[in-house]
Short mmCIF file of C-alpha atoms in Angstrom, two decimals:
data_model
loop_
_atom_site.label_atom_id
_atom_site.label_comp_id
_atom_site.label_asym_id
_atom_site.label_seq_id
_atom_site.Cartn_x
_atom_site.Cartn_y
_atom_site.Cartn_z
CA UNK X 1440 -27.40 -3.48 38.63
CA UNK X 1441 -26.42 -7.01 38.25
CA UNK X 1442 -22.50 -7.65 39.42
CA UNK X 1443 -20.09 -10.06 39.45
CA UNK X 1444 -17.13 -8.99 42.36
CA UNK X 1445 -13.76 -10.53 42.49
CA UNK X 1446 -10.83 -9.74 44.24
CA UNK X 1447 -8.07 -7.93 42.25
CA UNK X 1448 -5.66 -9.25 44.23
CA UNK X 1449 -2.83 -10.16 43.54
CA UNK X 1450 -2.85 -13.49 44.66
CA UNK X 1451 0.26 -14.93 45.51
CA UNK X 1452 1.28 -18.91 45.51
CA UNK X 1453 4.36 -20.87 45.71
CA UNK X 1454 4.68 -23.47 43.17
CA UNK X 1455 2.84 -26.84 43.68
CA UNK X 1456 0.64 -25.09 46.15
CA UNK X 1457 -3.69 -24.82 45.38
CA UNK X 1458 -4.24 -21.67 44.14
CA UNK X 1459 -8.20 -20.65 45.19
CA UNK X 1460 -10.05 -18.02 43.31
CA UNK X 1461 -13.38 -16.81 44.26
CA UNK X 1462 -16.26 -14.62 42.54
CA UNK X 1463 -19.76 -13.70 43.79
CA UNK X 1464 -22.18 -12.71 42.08
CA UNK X 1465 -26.02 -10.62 42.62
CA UNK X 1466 -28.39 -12.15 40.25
CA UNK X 1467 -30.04 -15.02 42.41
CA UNK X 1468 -31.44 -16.38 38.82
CA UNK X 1469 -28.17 -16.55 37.43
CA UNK X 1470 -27.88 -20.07 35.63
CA UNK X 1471 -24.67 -20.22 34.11
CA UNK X 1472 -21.14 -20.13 35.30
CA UNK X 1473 -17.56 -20.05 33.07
CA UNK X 1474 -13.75 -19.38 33.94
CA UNK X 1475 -11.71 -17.52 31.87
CA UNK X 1476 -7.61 -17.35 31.55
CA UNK X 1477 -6.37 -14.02 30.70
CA UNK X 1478 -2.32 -13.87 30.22
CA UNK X 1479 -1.39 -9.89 29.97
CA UNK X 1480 -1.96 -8.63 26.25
CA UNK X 1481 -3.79 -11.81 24.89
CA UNK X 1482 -7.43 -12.49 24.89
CA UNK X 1483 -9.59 -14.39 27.90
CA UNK X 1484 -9.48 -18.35 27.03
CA UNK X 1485 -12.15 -19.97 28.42
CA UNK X 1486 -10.68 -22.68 31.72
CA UNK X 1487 -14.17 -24.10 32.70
CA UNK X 1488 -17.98 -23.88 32.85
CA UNK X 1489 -20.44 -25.07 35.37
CA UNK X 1490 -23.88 -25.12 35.45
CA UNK X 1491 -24.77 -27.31 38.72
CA UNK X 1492 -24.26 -26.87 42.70
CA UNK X 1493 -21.18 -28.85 43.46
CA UNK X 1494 -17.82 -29.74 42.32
CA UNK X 1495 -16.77 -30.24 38.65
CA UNK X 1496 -12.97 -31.48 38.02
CA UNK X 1497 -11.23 -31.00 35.00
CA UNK X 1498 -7.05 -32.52 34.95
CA UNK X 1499 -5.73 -29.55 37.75
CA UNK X 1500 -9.04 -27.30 37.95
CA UNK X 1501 -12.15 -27.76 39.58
CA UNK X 1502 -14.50 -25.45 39.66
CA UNK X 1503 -16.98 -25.48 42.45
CA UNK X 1504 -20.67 -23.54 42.76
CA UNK X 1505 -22.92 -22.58 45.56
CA UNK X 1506 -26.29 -20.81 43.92
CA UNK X 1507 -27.43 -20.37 47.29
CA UNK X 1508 -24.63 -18.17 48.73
CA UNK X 1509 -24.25 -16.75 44.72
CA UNK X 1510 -20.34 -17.96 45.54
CA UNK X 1511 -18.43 -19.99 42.32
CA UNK X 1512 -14.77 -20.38 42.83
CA UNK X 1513 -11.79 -22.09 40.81
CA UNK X 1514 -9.17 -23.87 42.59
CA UNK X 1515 -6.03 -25.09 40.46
CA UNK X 1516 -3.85 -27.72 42.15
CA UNK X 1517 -0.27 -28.12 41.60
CA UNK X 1518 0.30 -24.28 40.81
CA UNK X 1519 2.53 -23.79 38.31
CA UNK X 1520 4.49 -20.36 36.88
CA UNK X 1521 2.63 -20.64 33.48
CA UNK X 1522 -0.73 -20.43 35.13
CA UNK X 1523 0.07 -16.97 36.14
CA UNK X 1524 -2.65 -15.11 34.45
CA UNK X 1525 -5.58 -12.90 35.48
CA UNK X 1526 -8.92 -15.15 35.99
CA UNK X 1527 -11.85 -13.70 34.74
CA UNK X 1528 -15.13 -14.96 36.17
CA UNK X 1529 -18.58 -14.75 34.17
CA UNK X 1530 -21.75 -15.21 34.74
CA UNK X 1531 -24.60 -15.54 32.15
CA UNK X 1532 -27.70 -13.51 33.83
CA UNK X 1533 -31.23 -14.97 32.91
CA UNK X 1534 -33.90 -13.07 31.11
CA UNK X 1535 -33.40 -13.94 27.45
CA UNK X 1536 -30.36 -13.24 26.68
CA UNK X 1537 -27.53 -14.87 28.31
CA UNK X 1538 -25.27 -12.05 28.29
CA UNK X 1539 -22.06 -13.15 30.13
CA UNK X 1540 -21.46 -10.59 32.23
CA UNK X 1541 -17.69 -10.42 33.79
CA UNK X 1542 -16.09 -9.68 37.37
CA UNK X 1543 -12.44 -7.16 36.83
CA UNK X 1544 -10.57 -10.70 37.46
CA UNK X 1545 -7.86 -11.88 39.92
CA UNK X 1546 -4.51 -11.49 39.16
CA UNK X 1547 -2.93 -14.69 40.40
CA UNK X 1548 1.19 -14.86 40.63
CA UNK X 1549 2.59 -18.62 40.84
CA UNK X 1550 6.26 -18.11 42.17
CA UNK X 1551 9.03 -20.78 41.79
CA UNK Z 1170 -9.76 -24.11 12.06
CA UNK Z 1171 -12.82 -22.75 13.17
CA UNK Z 1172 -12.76 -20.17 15.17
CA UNK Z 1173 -13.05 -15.89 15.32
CA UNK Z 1174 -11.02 -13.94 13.64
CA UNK Z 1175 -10.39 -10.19 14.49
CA UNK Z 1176 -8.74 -7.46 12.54
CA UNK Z 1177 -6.45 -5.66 12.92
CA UNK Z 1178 -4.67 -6.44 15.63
CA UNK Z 1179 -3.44 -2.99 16.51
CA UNK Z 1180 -4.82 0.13 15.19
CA UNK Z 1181 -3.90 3.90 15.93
CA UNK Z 1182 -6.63 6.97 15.54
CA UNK Z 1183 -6.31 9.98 15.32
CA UNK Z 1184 -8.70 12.58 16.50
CA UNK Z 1185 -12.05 12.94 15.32
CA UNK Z 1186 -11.33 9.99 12.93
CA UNK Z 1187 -13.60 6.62 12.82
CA UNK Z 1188 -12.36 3.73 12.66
CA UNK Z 1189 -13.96 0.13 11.92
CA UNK Z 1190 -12.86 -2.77 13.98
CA UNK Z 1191 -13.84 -6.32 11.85
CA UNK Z 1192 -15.19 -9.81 13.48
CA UNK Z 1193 -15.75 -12.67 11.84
CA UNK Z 1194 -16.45 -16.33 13.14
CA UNK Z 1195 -16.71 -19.36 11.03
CA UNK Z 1196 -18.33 -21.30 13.60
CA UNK Z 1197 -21.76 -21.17 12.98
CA UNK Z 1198 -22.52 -19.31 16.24
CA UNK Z 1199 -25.98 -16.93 16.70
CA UNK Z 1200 -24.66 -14.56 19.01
CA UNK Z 1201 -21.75 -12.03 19.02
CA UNK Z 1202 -20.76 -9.39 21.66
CA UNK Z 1203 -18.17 -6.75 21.57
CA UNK Z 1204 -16.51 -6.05 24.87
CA UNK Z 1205 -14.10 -2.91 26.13
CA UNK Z 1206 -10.93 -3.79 28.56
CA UNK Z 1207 -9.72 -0.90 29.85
CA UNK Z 1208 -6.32 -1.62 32.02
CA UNK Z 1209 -6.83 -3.16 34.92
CA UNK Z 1210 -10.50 -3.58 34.40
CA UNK Z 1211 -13.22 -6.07 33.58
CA UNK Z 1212 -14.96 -6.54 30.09
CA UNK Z 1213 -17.86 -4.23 29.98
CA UNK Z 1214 -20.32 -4.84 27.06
CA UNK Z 1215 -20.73 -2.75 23.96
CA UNK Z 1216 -22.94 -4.17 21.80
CA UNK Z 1217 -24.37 -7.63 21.02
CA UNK Z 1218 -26.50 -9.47 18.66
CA UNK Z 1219 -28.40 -12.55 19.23
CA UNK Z 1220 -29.36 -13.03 14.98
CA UNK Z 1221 -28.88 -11.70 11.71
CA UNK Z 1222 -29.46 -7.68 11.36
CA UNK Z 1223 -30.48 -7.60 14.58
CA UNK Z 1224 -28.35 -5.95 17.62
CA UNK Z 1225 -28.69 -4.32 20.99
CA UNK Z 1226 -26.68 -2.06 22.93
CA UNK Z 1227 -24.83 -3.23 25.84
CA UNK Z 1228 -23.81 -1.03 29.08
CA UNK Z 1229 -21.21 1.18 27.30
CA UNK Z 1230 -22.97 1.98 23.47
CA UNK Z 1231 -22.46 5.78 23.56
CA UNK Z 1232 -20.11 6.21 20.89
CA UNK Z 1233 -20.32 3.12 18.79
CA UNK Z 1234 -22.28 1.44 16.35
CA UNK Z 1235 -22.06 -2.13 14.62
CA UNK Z 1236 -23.74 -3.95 12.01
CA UNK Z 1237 -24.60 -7.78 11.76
CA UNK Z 1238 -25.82 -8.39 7.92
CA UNK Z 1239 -24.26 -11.56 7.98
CA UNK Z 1240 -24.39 -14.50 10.88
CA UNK Z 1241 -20.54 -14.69 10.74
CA UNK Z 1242 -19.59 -11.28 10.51
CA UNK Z 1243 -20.14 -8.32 13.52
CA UNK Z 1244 -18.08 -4.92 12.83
CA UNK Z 1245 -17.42 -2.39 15.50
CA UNK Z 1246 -17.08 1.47 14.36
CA UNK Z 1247 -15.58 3.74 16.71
CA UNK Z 1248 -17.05 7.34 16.30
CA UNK Z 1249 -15.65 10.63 16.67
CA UNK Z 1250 -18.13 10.85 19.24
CA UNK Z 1251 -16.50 8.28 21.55
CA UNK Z 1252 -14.33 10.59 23.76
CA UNK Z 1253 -11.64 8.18 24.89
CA UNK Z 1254 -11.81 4.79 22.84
CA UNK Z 1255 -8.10 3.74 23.79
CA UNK Z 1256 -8.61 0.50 24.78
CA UNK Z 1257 -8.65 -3.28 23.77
CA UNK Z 1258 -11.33 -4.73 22.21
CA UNK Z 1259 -12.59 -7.82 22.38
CA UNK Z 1260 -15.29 -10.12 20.48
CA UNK Z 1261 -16.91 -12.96 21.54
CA UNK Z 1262 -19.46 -15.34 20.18
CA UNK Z 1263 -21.74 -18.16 21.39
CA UNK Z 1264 -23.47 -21.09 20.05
CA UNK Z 1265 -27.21 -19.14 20.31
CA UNK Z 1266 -29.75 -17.75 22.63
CA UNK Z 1267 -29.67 -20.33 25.49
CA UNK Z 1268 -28.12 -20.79 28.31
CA UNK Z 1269 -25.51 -23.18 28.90
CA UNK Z 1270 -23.23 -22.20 25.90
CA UNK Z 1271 -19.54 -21.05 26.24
CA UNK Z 1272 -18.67 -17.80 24.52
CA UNK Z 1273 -15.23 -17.95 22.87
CA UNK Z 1274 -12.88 -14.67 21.91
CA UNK Z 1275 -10.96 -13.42 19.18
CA UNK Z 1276 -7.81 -12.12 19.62
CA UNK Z 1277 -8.40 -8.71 20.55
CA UNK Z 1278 -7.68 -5.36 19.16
CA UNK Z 1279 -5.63 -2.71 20.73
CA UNK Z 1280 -7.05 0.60 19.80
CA UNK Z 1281 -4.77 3.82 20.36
CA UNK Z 1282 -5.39 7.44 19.73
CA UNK Z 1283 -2.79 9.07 18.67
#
């Protein structure tokens, strides 16, 4: 059974502070990597994607990806109240497909 | 504006009843999933179709069936057979069959029984 595992949380951040959410995943051929935004009652917007081990930046985000420890997290500087939101994590399994598969998300709480 | 389009937003069934959900997407995309949220869970995978009148069921099928006659078009019916479809229901699309493409949502619809 291929997974993706996050932490429910919630995670908890005063303003301004980094907020770092992580996801793991089981597929070892796993090739593709994407961050969603979900705000309660709307529909997941997409944040990031990455595709390479490292770091990729984009304004406040960066998301960052270890394929050997099957680890991608998103950290989000300068935490602010509107980026309170659940974070959905997906992965896109090989074998054909690409079938983004998705983690439950992390419900992440920016307080003022 | 391209993007996907689902209808209705809300929609209430009543027992034993099907009900269609409609997806469309105007951006040229090969690929379409429909996903189930229940509350406080992930998006698990109904259905999903790579190209044209072709499909494949997903992790959660039992219940539901779709159709894909036309590239931007990917209805959902919820069956009588589906025992507890409350849920929200999402649809998705991506640029094709490789990897390294985004999928992007529609709205979401919020199915009730009633």
């Amino acid at each position: 059974q291929k997974e993706v595992e996050q932490n429910s949380g919630p995670l908890s951040v005063p303003e301004g502070a980094i907020a770092s959410l992580n996801c793991t995943y089981s597929d070892r051929v796993s090739q593709s990597f994407f961050w969603y935004r979900q705000y309660s009652g709307k529909s997941p917007e997409l944040i990031m994607s990455i595709y390479s081990n490292g770091d990729k930046e984009d304004g406040r985000f960066t998301a960052q990806l270890n394929k050997a420890s099957q680890y991608v997290s998103l950290l989000i500087r300068d935490s602010q109240p509107s980026d309170s939101a659940t974070y959905l994590c997906a992965v896109a399994l090989s074998g054909g497909s690409y079938i983004p598969t998705f983690g439950r998300g992390t419900s992440l709480i920016v307080h003022p | 504006d391209g993007g996907i389009t689902q209808s209705p937003k809300y929609l209430f069934r009543k027992e034993g009843q099907n009900v269609t959900l409609s997806c469309e997407q105007n951006l040229n995309h090969d690929a379409m999933y429909w996903y189930r949220q229940d509350p406080g869970q992930g998006l698990r995978l109904i259905y999903y179709s790579q190209i044209v009148n072709d499909f494949q069921k997903g992790d959660i099928a039992e219940g539901y069936s779709v159709s894909r006659e036309k590239k931007e078009s990917f209805p959902l019916t919820v069956t009588s057979a589906q025992k507890n479809p409350t849920a929200f229901y999402l649809c998705a699309s991506r640029r094709g069959d490789r990897e390294g493409t985004e999928a992007f949502f529609g709205q979401g619809t919020r199915l009730t029984v009633v």
